[in-house]
PDB file of N, CA, C and O in Angstrom:
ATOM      1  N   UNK A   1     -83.683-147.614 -97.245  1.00 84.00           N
ATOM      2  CA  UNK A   1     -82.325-147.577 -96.727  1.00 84.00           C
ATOM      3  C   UNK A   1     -81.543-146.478 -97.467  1.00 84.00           C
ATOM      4  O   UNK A   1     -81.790-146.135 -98.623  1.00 84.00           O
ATOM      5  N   UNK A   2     -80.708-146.030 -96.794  1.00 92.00           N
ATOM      6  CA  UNK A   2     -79.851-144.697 -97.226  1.00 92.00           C
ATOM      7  C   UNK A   2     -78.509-145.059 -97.250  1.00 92.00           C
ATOM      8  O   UNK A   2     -77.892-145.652 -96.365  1.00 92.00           O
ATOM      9  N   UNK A   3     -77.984-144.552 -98.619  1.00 94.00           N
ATOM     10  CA  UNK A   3     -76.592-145.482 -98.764  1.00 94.00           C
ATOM     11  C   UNK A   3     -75.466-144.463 -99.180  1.00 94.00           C
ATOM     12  O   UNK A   3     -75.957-143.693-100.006  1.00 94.00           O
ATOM     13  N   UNK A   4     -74.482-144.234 -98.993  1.00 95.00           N
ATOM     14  CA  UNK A   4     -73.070-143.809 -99.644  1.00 95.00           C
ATOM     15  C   UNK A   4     -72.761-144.249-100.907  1.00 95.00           C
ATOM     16  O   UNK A   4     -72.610-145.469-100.978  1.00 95.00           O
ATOM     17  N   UNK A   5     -72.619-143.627-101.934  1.00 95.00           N
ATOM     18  CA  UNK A   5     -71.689-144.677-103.133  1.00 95.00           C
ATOM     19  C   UNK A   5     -70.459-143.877-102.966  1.00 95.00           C
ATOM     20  O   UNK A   5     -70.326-142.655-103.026  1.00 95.00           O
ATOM     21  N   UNK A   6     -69.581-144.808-102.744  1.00 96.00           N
ATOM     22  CA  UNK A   6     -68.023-144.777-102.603  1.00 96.00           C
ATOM     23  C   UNK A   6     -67.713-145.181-104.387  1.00 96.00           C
ATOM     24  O   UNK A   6     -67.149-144.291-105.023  1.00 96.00           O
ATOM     25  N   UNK A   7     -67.946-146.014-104.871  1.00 96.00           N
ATOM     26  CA  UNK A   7     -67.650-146.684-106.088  1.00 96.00           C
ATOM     27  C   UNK A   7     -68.336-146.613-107.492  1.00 96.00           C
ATOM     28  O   UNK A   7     -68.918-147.673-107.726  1.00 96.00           O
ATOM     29  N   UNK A   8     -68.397-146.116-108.040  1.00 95.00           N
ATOM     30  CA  UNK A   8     -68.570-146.136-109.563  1.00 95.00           C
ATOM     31  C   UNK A   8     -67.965-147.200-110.845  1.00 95.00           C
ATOM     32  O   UNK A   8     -66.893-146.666-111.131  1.00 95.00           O
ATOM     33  N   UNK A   9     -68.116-148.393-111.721  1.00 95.00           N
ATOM     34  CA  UNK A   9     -67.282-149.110-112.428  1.00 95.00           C
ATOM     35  C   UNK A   9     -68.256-149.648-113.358  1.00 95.00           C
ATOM     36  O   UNK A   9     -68.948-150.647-113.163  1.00 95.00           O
ATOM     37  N   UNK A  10     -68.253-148.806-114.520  1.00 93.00           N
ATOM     38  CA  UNK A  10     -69.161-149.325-115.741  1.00 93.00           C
ATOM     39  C   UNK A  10     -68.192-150.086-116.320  1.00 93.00           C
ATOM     40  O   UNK A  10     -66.982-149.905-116.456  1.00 93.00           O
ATOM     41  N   UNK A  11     -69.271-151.383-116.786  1.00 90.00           N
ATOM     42  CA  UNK A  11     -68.627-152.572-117.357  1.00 90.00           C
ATOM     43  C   UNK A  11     -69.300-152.519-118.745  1.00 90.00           C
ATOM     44  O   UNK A  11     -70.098-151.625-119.026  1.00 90.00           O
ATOM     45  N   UNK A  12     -69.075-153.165-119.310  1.00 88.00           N
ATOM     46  CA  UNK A  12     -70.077-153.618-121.126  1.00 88.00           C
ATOM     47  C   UNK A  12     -71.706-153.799-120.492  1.00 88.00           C
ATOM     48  O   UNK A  12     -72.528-152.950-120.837  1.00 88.00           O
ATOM     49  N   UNK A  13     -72.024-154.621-119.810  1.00 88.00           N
ATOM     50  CA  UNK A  13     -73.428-155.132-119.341  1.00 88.00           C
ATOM     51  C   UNK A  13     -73.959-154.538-117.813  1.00 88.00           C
ATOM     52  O   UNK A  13     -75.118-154.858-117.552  1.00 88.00           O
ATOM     53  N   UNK A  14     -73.428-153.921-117.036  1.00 92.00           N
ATOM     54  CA  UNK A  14     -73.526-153.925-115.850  1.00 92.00           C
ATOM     55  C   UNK A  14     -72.633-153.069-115.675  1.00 92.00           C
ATOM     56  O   UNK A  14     -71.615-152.937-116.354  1.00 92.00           O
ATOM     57  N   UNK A  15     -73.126-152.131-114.308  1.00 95.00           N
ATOM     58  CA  UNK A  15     -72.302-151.108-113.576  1.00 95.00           C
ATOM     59  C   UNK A  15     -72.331-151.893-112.020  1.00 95.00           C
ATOM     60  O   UNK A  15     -73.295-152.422-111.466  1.00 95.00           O
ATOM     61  N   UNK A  16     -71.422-151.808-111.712  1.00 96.00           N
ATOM     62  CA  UNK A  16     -70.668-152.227-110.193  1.00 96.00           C
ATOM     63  C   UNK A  16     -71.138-150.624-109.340  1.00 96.00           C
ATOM     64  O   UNK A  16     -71.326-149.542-109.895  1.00 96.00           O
ATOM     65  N   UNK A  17     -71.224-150.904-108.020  1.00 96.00           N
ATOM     66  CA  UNK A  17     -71.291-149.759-107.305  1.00 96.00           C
ATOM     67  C   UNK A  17     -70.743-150.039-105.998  1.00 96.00           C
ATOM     68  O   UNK A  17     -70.929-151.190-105.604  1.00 96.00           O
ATOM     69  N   UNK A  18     -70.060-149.194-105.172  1.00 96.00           N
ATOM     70  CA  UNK A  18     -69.592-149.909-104.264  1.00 96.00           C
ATOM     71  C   UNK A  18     -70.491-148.910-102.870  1.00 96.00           C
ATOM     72  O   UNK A  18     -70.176-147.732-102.698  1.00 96.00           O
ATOM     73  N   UNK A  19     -71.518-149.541-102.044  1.00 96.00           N
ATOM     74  CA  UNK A  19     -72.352-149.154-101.178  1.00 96.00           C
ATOM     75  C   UNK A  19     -72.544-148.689-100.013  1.00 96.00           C
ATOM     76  O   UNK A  19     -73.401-149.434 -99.537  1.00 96.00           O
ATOM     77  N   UNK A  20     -72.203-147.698 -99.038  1.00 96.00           N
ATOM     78  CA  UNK A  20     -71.713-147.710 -97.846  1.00 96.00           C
ATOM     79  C   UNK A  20     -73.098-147.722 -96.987  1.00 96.00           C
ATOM     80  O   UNK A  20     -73.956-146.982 -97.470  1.00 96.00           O
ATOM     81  N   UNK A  21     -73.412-148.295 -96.016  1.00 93.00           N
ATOM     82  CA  UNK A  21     -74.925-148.597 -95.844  1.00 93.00           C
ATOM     83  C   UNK A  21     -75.086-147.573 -94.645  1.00 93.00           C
ATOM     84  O   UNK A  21     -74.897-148.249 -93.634  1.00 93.00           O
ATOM     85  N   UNK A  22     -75.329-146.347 -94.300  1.00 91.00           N
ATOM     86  CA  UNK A  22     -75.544-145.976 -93.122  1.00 91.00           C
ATOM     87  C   UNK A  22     -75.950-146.182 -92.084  1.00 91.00           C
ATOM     88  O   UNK A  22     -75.570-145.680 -91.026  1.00 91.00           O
ATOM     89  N   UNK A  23     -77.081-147.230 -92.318  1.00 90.00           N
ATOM     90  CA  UNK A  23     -77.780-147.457 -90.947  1.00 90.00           C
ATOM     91  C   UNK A  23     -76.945-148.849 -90.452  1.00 90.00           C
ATOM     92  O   UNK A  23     -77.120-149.077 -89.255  1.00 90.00           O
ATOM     93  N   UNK A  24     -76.017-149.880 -91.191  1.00 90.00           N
ATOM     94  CA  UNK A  24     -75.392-150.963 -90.401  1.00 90.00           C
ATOM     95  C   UNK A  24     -73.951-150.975 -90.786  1.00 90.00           C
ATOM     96  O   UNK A  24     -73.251-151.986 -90.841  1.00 90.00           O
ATOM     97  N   UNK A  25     -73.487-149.467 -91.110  1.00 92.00           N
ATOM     98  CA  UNK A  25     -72.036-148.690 -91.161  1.00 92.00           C
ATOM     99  C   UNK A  25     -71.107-150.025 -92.182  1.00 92.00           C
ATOM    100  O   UNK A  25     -69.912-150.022 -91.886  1.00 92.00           O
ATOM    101  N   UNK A  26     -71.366-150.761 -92.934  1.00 94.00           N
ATOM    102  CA  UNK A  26     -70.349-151.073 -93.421  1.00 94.00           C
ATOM    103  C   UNK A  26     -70.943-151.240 -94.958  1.00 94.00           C
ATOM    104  O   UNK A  26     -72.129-151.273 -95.285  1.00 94.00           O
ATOM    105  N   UNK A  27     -69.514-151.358 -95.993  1.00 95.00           N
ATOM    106  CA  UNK A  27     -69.901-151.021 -97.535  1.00 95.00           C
ATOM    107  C   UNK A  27     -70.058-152.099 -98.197  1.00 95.00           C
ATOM    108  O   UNK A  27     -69.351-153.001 -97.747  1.00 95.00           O
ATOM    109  N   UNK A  28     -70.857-152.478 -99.320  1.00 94.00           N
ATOM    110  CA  UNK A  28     -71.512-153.621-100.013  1.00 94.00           C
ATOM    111  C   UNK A  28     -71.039-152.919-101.335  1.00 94.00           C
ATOM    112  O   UNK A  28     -71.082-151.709-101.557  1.00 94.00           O
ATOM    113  N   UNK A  29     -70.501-154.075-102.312  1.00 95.00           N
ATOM    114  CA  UNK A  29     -70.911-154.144-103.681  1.00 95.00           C
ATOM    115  C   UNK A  29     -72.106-154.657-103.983  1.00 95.00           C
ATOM    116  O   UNK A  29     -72.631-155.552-103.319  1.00 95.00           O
ATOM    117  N   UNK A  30     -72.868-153.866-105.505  1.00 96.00           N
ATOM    118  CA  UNK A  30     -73.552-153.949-105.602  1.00 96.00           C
ATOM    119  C   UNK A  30     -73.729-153.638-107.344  1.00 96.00           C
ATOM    120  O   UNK A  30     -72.753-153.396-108.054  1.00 96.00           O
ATOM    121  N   UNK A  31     -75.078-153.693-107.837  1.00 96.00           N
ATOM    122  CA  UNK A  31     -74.553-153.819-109.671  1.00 96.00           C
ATOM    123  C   UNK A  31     -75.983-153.193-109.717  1.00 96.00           C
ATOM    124  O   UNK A  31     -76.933-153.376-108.955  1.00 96.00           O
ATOM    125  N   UNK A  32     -75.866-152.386-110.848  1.00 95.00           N
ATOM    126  CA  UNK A  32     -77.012-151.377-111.755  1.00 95.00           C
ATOM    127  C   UNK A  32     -77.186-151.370-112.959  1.00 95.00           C
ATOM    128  O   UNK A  32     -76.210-151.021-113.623  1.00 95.00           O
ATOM    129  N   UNK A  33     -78.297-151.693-113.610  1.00 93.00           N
ATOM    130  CA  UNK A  33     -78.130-151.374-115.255  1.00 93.00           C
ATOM    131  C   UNK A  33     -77.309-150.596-115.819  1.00 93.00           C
ATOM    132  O   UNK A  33     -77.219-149.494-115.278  1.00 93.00           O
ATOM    133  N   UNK A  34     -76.736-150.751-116.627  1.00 93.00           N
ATOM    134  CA  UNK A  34     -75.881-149.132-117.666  1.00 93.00           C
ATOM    135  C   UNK A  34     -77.395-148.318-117.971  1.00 93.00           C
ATOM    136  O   UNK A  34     -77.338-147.098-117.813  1.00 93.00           O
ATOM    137  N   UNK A  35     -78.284-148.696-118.251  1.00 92.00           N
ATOM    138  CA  UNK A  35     -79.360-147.745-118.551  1.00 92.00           C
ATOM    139  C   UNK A  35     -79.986-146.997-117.528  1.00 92.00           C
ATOM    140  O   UNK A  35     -80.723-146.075-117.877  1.00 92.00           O
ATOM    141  N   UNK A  36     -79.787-147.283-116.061  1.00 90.00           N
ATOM    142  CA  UNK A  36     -79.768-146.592-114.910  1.00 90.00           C
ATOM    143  C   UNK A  36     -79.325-145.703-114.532  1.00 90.00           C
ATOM    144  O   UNK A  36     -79.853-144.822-113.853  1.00 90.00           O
ATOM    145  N   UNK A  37     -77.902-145.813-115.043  1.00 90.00           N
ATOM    146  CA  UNK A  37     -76.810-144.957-114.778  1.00 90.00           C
ATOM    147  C   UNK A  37     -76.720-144.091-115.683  1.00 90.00           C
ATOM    148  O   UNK A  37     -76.606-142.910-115.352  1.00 90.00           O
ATOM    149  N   UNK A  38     -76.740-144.340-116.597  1.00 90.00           N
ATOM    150  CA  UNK A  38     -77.285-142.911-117.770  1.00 90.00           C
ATOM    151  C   UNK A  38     -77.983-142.058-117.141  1.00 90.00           C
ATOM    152  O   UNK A  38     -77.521-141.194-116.396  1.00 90.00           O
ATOM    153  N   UNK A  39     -79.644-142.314-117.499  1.00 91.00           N
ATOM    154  CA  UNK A  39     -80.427-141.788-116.739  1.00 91.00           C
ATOM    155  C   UNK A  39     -80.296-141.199-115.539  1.00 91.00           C
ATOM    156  O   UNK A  39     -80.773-140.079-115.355  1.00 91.00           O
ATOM    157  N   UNK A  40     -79.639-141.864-114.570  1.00 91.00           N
ATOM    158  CA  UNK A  40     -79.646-141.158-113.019  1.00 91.00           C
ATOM    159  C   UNK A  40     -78.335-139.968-113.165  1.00 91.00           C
ATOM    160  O   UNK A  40     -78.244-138.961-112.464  1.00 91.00           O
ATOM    161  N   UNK A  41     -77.705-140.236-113.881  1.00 91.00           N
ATOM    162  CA  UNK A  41     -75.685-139.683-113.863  1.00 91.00           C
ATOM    163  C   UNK A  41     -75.321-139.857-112.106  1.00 91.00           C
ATOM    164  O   UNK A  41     -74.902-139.065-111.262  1.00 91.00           O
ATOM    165  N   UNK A  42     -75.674-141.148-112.075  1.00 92.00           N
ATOM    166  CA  UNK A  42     -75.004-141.476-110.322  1.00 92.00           C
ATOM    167  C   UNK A  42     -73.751-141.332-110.802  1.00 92.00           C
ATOM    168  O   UNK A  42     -73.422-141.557-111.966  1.00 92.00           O
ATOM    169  N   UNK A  43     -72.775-140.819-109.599  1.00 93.00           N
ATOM    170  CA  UNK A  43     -71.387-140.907-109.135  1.00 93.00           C
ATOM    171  C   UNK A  43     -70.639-141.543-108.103  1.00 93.00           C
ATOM    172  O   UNK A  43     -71.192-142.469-107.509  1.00 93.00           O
ATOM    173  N   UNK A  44     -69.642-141.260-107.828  1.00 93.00           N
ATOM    174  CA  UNK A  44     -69.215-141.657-106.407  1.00 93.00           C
ATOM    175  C   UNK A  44     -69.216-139.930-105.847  1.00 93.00           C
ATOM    176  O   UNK A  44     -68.966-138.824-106.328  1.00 93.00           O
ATOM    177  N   UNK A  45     -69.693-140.549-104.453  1.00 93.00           N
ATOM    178  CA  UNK A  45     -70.159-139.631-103.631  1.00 93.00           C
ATOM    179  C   UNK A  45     -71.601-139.186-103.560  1.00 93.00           C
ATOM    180  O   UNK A  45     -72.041-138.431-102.692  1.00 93.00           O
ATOM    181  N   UNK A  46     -72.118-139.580-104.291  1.00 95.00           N
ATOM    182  CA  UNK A  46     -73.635-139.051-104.140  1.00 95.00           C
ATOM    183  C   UNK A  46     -74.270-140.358-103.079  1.00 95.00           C
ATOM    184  O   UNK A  46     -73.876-141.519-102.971  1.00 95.00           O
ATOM    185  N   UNK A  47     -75.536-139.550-102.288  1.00 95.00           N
ATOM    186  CA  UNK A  47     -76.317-140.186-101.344  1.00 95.00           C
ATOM    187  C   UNK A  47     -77.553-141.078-102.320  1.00 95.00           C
ATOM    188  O   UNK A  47     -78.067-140.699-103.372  1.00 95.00           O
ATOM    189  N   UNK A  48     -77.813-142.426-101.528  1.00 94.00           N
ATOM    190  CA  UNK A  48     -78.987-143.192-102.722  1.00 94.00           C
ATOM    191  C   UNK A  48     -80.125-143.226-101.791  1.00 94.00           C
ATOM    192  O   UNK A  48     -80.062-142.953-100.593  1.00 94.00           O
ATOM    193  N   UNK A  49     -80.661-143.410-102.127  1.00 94.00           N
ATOM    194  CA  UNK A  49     -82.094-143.793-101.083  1.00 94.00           C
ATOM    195  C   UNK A  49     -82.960-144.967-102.009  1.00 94.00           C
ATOM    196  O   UNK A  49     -83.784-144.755-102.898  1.00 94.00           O
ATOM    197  N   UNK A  50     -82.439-146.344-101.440  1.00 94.00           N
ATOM    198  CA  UNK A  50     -82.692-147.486-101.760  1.00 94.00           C
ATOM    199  C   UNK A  50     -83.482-147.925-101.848  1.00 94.00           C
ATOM    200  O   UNK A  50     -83.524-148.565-100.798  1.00 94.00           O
ATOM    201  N   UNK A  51     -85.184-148.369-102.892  1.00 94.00           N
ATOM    202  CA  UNK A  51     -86.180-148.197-102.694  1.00 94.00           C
ATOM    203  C   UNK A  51     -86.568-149.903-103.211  1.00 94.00           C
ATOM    204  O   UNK A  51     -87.566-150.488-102.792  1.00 94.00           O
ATOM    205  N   UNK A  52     -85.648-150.475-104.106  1.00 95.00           N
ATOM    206  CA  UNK A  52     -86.096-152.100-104.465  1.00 95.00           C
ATOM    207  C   UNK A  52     -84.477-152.645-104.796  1.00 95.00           C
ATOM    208  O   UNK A  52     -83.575-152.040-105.376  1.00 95.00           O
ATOM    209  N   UNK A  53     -84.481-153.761-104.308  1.00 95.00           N
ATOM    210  CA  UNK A  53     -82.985-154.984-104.301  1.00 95.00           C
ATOM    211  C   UNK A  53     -83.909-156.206-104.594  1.00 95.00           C
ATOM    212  O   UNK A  53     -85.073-156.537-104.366  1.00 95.00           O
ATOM    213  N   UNK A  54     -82.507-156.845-105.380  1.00 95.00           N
ATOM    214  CA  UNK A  54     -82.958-158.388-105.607  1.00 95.00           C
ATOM    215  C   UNK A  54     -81.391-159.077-105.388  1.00 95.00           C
ATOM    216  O   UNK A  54     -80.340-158.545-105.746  1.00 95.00           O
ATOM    217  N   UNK A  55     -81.497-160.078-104.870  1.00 95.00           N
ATOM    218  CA  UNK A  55     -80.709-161.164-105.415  1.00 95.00           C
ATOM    219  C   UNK A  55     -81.086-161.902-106.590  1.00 95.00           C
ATOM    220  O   UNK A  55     -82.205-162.350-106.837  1.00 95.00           O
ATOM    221  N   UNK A  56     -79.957-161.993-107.353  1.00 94.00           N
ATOM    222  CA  UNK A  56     -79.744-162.529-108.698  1.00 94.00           C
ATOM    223  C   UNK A  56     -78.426-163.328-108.702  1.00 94.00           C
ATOM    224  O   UNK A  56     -77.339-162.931-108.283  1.00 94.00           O
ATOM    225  N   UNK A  57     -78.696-164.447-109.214  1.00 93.00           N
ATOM    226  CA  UNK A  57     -77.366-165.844-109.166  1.00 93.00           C
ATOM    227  C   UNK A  57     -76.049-165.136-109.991  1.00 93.00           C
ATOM    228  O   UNK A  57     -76.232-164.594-111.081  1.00 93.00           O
ATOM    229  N   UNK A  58     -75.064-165.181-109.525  1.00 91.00           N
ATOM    230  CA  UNK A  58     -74.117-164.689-110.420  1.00 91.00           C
ATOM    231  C   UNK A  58     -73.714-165.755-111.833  1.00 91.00           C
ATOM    232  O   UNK A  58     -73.785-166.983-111.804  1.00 91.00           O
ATOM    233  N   UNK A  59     -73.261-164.870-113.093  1.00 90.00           N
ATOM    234  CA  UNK A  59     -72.878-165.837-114.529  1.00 90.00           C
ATOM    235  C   UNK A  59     -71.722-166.396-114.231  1.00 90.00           C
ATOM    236  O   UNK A  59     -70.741-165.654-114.189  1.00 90.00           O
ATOM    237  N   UNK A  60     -71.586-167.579-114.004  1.00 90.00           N
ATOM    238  CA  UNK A  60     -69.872-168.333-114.713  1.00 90.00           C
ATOM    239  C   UNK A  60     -69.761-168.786-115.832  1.00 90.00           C
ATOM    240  O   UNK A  60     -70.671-169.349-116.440  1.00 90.00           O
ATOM    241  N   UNK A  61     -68.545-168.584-116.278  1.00 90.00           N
ATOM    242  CA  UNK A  61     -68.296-169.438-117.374  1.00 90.00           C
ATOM    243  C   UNK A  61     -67.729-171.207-117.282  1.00 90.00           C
ATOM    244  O   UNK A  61     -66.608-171.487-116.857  1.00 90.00           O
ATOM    245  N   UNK A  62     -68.571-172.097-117.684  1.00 90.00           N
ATOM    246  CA  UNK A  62     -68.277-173.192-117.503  1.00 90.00           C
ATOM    247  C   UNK A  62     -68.059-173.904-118.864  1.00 90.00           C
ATOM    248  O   UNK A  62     -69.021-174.062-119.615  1.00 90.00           O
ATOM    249  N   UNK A  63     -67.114-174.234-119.119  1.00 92.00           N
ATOM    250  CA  UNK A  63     -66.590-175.219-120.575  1.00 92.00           C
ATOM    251  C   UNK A  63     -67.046-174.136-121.603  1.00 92.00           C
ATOM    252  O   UNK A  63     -67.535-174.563-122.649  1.00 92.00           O
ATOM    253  N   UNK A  64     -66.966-173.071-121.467  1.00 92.00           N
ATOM    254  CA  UNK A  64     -67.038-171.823-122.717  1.00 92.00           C
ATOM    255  C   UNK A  64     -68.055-171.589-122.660  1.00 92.00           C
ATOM    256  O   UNK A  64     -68.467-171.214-123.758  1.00 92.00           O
ATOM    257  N   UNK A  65     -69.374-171.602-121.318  1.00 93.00           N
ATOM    258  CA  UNK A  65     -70.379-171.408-122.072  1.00 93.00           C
ATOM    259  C   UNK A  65     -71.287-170.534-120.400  1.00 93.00           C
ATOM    260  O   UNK A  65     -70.970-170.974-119.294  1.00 93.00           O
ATOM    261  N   UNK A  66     -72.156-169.563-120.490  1.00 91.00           N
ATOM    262  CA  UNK A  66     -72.566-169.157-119.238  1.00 91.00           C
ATOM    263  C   UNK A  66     -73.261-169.646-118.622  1.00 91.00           C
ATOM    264  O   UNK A  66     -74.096-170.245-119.300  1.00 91.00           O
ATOM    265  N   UNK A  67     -73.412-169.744-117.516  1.00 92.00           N
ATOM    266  CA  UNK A  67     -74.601-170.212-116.841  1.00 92.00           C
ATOM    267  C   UNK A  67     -74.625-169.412-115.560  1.00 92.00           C
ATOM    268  O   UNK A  67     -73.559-168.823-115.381  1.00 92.00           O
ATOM    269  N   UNK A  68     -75.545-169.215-114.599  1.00 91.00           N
ATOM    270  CA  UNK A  68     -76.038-169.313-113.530  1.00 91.00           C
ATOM    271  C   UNK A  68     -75.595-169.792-112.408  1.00 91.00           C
ATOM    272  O   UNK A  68     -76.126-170.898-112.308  1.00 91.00           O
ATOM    273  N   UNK A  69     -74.776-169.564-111.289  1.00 89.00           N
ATOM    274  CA  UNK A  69     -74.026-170.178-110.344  1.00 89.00           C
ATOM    275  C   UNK A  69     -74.979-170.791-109.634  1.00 89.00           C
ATOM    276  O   UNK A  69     -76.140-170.406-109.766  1.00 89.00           O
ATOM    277  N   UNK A  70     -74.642-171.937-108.686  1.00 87.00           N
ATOM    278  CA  UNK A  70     -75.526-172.583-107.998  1.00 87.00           C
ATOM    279  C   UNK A  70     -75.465-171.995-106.468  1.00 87.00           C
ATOM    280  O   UNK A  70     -76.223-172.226-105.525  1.00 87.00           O
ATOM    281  N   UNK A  71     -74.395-171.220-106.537  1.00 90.00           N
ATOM    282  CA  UNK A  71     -73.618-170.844-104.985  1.00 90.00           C
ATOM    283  C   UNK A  71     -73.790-169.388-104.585  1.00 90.00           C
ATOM    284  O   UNK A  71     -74.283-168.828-103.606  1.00 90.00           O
ATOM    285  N   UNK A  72     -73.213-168.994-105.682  1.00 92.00           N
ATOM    286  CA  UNK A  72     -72.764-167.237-105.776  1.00 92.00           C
ATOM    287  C   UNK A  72     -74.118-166.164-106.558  1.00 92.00           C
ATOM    288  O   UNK A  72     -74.396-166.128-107.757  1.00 92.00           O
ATOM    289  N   UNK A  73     -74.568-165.622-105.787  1.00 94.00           N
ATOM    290  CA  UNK A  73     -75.321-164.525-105.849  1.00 94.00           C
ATOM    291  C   UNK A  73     -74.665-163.339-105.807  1.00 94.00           C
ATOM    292  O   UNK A  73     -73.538-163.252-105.319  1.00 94.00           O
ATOM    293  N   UNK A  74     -75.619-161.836-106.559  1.00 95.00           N
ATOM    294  CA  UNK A  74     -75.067-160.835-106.621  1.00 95.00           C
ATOM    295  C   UNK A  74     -76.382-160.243-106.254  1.00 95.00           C
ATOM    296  O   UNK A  74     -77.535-160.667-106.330  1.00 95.00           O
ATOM    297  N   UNK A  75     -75.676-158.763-105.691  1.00 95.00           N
ATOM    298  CA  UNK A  75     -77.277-157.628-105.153  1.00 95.00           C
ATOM    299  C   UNK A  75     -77.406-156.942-106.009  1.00 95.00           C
ATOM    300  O   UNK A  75     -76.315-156.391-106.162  1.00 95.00           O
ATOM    301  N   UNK A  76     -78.207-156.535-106.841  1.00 96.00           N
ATOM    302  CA  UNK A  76     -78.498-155.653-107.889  1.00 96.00           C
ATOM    303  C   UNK A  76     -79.938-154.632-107.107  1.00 96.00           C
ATOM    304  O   UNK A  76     -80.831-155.357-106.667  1.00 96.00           O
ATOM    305  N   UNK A  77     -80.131-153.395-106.965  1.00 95.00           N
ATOM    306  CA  UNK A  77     -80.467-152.612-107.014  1.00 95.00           C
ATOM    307  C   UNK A  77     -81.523-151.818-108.162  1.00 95.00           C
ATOM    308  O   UNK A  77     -81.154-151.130-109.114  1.00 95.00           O
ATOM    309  N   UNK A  78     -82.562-152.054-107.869  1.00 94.00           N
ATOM    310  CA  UNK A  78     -83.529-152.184-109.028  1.00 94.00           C
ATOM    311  C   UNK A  78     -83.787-150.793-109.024  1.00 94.00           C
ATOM    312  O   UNK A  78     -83.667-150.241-110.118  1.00 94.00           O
ATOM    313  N   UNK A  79     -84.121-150.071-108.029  1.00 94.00           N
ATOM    314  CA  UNK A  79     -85.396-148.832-107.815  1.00 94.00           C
ATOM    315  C   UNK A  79     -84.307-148.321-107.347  1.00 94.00           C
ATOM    316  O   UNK A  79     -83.419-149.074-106.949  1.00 94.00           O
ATOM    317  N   UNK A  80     -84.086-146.250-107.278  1.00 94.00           N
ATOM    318  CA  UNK A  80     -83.193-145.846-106.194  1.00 94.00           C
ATOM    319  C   UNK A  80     -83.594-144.612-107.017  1.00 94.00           C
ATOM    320  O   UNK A  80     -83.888-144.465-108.203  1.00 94.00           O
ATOM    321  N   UNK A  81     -83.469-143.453-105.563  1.00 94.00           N
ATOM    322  CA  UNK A  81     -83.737-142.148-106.237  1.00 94.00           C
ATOM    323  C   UNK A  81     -82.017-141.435-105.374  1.00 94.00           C
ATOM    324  O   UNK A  81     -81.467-141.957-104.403  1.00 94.00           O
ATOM    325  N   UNK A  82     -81.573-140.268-106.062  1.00 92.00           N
ATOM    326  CA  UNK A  82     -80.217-139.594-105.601  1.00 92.00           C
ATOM    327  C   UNK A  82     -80.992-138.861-104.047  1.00 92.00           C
ATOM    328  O   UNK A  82     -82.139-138.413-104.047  1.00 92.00           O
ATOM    329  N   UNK A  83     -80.199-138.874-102.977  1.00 87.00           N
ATOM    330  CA  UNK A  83     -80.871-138.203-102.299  1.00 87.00           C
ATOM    331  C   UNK A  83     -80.813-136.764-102.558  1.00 87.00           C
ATOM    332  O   UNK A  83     -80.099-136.541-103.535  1.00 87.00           O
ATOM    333  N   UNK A  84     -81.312-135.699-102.029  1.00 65.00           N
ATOM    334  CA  UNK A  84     -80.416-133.943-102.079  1.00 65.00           C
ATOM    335  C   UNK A  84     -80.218-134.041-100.352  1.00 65.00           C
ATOM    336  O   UNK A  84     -79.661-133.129 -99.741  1.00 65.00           O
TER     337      UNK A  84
END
């Protein structure tokens, strides 16, 4: 799949990306290692060419402590090369 990044947002643990999907025209958040993003120097505006995704449960904090949502999932983006 061939994607738009509109969004760029490095966090402490995780980079946010915000996804524009070409082939079903509408945009997805989505999350990348910080060690990805080093490595790649993705931006906003560069083309991705989407090669592995996972769903992964999103962290809450419950009574001070993290866990694993039972509900809420996030797309993380494993594999991806920049297109030219």
């Amino acid at each position: 799949n061939i994607a738009f990044v509109t969004s760029v947002l490095k966090r402490s643990n995780k980079t946010r990306v915000g996804l524009y999907s070409l082939r079903d025209g509408y945009e997805i958040p989505a999350y990348i290692r910080n060690a990805d993003l080093i490595s790649s120097k993705l931006k906003a505006g560069h083309m991705l060419k989407i090669k592995k995704t996972r769903m992964k449960p999103k962290m809450v904090k419950v009574d001070g402590h993290w866990q694993a949502s039972q509900h809420n999932q996030e797309l993380w983006v494993d594999d991806f090369v920049i297109a030219q």
